[in-house]
CSV table of C-alpha atoms in Angstrom, one decimal:
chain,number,residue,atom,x,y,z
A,1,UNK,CA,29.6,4.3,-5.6
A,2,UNK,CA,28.4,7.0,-7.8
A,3,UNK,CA,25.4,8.8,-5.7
A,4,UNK,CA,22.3,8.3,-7.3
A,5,UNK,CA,20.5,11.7,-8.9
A,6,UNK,CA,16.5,12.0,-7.8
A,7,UNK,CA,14.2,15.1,-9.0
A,8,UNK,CA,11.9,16.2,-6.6
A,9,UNK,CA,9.0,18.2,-8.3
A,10,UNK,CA,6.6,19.6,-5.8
A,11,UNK,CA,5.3,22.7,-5.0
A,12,UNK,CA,4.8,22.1,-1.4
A,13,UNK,CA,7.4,24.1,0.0
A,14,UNK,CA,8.2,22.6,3.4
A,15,UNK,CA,6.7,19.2,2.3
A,16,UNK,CA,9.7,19.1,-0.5
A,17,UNK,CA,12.2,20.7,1.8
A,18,UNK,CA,12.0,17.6,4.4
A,19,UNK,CA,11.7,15.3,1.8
A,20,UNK,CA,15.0,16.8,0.1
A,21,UNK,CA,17.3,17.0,2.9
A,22,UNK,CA,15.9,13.2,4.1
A,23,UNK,CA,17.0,11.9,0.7
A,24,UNK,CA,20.3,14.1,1.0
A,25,UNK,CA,20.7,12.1,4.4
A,26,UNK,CA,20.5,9.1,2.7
A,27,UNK,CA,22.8,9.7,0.1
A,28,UNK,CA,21.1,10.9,-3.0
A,29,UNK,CA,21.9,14.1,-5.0
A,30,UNK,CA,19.0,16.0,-5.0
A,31,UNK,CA,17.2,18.2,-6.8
A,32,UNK,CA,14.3,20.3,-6.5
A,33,UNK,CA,11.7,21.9,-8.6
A,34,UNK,CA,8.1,23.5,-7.3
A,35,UNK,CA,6.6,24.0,-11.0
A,36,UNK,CA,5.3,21.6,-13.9
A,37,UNK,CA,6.6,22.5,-16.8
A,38,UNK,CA,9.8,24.0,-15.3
A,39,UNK,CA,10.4,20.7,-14.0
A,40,UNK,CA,9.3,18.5,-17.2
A,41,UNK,CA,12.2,21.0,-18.8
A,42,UNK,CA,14.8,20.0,-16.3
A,43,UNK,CA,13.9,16.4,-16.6
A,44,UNK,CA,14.0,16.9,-20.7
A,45,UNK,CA,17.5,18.5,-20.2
A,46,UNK,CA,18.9,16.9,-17.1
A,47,UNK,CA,19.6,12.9,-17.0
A,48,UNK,CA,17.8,11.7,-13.7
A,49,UNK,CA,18.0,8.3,-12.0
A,50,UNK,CA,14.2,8.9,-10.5
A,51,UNK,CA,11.6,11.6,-10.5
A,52,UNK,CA,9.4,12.6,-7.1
A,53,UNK,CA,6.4,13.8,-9.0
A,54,UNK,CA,3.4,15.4,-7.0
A,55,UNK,CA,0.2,15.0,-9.0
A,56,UNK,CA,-1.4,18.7,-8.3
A,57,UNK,CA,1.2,21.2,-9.5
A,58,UNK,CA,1.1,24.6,-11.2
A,59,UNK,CA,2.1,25.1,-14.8
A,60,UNK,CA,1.7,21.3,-15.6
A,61,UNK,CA,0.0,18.8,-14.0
A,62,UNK,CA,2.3,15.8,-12.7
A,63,UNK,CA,-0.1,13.5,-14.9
A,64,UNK,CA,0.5,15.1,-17.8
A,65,UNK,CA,4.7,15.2,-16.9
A,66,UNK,CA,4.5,11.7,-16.6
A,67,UNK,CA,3.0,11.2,-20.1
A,68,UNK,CA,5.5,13.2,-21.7
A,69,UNK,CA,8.4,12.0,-19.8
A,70,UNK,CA,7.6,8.6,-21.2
A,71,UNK,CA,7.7,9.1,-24.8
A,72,UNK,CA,12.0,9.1,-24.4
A,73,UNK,CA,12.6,7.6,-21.4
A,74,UNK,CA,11.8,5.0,-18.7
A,75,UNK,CA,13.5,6.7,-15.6
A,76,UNK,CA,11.4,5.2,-12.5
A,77,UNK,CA,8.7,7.6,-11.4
A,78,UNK,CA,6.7,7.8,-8.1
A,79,UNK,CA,4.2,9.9,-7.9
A,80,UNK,CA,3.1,11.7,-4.4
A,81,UNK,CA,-0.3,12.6,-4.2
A,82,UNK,CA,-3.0,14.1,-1.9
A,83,UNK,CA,-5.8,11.9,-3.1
A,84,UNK,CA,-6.1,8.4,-2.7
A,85,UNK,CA,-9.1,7.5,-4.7
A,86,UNK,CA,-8.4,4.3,-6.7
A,87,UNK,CA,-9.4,6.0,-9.8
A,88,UNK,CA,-6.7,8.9,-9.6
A,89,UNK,CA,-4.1,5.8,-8.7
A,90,UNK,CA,-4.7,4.1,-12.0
A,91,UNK,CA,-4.6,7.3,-13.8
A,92,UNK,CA,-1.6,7.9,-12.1
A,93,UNK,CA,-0.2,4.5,-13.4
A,94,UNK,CA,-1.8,4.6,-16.2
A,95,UNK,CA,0.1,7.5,-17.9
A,96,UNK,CA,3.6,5.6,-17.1
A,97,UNK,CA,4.2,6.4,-13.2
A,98,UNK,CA,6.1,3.2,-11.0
A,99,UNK,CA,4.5,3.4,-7.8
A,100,UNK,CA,2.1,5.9,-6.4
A,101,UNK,CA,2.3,7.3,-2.5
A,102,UNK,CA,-0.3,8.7,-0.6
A,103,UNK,CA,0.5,12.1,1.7
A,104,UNK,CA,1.2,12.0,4.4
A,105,UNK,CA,3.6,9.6,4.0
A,106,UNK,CA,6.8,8.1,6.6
A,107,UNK,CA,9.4,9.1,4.7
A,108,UNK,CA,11.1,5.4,5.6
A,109,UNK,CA,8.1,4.4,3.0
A,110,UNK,CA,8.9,6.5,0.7
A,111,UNK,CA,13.0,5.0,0.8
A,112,UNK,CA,11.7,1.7,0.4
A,113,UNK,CA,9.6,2.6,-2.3
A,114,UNK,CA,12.8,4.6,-3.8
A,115,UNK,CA,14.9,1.0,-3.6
A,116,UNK,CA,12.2,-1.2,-5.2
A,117,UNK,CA,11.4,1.5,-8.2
A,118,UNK,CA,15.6,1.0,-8.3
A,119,UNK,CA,15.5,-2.6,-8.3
A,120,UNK,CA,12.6,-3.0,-10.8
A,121,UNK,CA,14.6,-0.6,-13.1
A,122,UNK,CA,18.2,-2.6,-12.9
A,123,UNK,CA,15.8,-5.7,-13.4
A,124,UNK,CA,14.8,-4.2,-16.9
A,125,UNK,CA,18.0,-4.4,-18.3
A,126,UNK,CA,18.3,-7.9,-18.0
A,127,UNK,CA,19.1,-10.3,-21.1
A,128,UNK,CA,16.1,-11.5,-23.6
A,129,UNK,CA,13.4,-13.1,-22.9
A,130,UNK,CA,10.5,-14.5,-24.6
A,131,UNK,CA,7.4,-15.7,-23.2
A,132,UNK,CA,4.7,-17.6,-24.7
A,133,UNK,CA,1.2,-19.2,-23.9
A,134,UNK,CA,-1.2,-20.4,-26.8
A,135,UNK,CA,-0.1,-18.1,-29.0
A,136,UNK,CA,0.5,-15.1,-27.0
A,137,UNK,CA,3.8,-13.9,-27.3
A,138,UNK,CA,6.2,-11.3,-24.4
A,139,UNK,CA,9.4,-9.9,-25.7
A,140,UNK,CA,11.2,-8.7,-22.7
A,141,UNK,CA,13.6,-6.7,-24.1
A,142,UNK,CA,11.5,-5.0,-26.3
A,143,UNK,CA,8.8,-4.9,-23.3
A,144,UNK,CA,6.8,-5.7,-26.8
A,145,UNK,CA,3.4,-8.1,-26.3
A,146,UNK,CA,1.7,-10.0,-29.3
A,147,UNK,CA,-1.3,-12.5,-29.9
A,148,UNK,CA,-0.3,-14.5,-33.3
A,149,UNK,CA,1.5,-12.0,-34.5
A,150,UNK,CA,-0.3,-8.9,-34.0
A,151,UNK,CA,0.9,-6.6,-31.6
A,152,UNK,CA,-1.0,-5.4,-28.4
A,153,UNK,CA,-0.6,-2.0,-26.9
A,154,UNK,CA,0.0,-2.1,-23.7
A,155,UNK,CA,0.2,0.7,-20.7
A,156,UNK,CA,3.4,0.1,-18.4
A,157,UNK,CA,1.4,-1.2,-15.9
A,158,UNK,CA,-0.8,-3.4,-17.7
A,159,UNK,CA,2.9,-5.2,-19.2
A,160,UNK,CA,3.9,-5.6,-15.6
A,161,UNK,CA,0.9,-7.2,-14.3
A,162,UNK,CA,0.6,-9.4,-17.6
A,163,UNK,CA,3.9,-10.6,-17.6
A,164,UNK,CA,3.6,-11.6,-13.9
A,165,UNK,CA,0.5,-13.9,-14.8
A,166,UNK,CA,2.4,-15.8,-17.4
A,167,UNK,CA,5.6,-15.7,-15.5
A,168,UNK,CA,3.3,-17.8,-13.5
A,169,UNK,CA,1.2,-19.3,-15.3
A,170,UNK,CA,-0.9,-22.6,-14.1
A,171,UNK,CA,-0.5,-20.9,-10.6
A,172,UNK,CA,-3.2,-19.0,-9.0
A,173,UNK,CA,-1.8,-15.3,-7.3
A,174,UNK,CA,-3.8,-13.4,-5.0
A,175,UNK,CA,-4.5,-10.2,-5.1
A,176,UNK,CA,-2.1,-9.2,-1.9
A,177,UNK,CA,0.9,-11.2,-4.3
A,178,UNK,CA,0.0,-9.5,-7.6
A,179,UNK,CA,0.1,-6.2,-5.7
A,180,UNK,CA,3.1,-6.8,-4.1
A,181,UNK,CA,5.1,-7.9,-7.1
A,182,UNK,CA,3.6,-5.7,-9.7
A,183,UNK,CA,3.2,-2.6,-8.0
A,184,UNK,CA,6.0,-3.3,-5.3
A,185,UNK,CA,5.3,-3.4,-2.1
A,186,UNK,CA,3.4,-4.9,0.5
A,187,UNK,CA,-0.2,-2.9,-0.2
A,188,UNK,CA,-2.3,-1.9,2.7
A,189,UNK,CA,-6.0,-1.0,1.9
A,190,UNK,CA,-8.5,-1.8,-1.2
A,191,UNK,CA,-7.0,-3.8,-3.2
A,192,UNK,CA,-9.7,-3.4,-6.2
A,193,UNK,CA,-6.9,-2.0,-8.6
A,194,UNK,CA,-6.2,-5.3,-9.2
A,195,UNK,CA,-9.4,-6.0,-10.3
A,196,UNK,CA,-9.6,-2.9,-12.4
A,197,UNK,CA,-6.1,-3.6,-14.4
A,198,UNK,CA,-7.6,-7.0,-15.4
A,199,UNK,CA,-10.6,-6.1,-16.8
A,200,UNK,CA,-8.3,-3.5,-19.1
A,201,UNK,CA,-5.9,-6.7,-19.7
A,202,UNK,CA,-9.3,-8.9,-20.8
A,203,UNK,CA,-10.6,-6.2,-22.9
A,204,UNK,CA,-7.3,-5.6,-24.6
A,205,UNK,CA,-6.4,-9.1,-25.2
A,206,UNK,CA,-9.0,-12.0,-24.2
A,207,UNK,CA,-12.2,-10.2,-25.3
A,208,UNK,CA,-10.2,-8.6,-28.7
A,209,UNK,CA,-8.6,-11.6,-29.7
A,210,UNK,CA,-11.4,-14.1,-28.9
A,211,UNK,CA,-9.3,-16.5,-26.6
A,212,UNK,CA,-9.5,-16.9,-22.8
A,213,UNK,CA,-6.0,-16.3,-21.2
A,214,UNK,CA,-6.9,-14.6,-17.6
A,215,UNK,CA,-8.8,-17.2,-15.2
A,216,UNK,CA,-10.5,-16.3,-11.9
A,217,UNK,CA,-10.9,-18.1,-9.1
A,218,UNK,CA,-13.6,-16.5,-7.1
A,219,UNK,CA,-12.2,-15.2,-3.7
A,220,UNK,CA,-8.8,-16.3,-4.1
A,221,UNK,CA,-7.3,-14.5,-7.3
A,222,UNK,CA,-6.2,-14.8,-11.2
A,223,UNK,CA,-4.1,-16.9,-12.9
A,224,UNK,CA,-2.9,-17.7,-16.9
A,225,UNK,CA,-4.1,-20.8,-17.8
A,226,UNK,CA,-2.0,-22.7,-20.4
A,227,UNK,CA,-3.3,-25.9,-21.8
């Protein structure tokens, strides 16, 4: 099998030197960049099966990497991060990133992380798909979301966690299972992100387009509702 080729931009010296002879261990080809916007360059020039991208970096912020990554490719990102506030997690998700780890981290999470951002990625390639409740529409190939007939722009994150909801829809998901399957692991902590990404999905589609898709039930989580 064809070893699979990770980027590791951090600049954190011994922090990416573990990290890269771990993942070397483990059978990736690795490697390793400890500045912004020479590593957006190698990522622009290189074809990479996942980036490592630490959030504080010199040159280029891994934020701003992410954003510009995303506008030619969909290679699965996780970011690594000294701050854990739930506000720099969205922002981190919200400018294309897959997952988002917290340092210090085991690095057997960070693996696991590694084969789910994999799994979700050979999952996108799979045939057509389209969706539909009262009028709302999900493409799946084209990862394309409309409400009769106009389209709704959508961040990565806010596609995974509203295609999940009608995937399901009629059943109620907690918070711990939306967290899980959207964002991919088993979460430990607050889980208010939740909450956060469906307010954004409400004001993007049931507040704009006048029609009530997202349903609560108070203290035991959200569901799409399809009459």
């Amino acid at each position: 099998m064809e070893r699979k080729k990770v980027i590791l931009i951090e600049d954190e010296v011994k922090l990416a030197r573990f990290v890269e002879l771990e993942l070397r261990y483990e059978g990736y080809d690795v490697t390793v960049c400890h500045d912004g916007r020479e590593g957006l360059q190698m990522v622009t020039d290189g074809n990479y099966d996942m980036i490592l991208l630490d959030l504080m970096l010199p040159g280029l912020t891994g934020i701003e990497i992410c954003r510009r990554v995303r506008k030619f490719s969909n290679v699965p990102i996780i970011m690594l991060t000294a701050k854990d506030e739930t506000m720099d997690k969205v922002a981190g998700l919200d400018s294309g990133a897959d997952d988002y780890l917290t340092k210090p981290f085991a690095i057997e999470e960070l693996l696991a992380r590694m084969r789910v951002a994999f799994k979700h990625a050979h999952a996108g390639g799979a045939k057509k798909v389209i969706l539909e409740v009262q009028g709302l529409e999900i493409d799946t190939d084209k990862r394309m979301v409309t409400v009769n007939g106009t389209v709704v722009d959508l961040t990565k994150k806010e596609y995974e966690l509203l295609l999940y909801l009608v995937q399901n829809k009629n059943i109620v998901l907690s918070r711990e299972q939306i967290l899980n399957e959207v964002w991919g692991y088993s979460y430990i902590g607050e889980t208010n992100v939740v909450d956060v990404y469906i307010r954004y999905l409400r004001s993007k589609i049931d507040e704009a387009f006048g029609i009530k898709y997202i349903h609560t039930i108070r203290g035991v989580g959200y569901y799409v509702k399809d009459e």
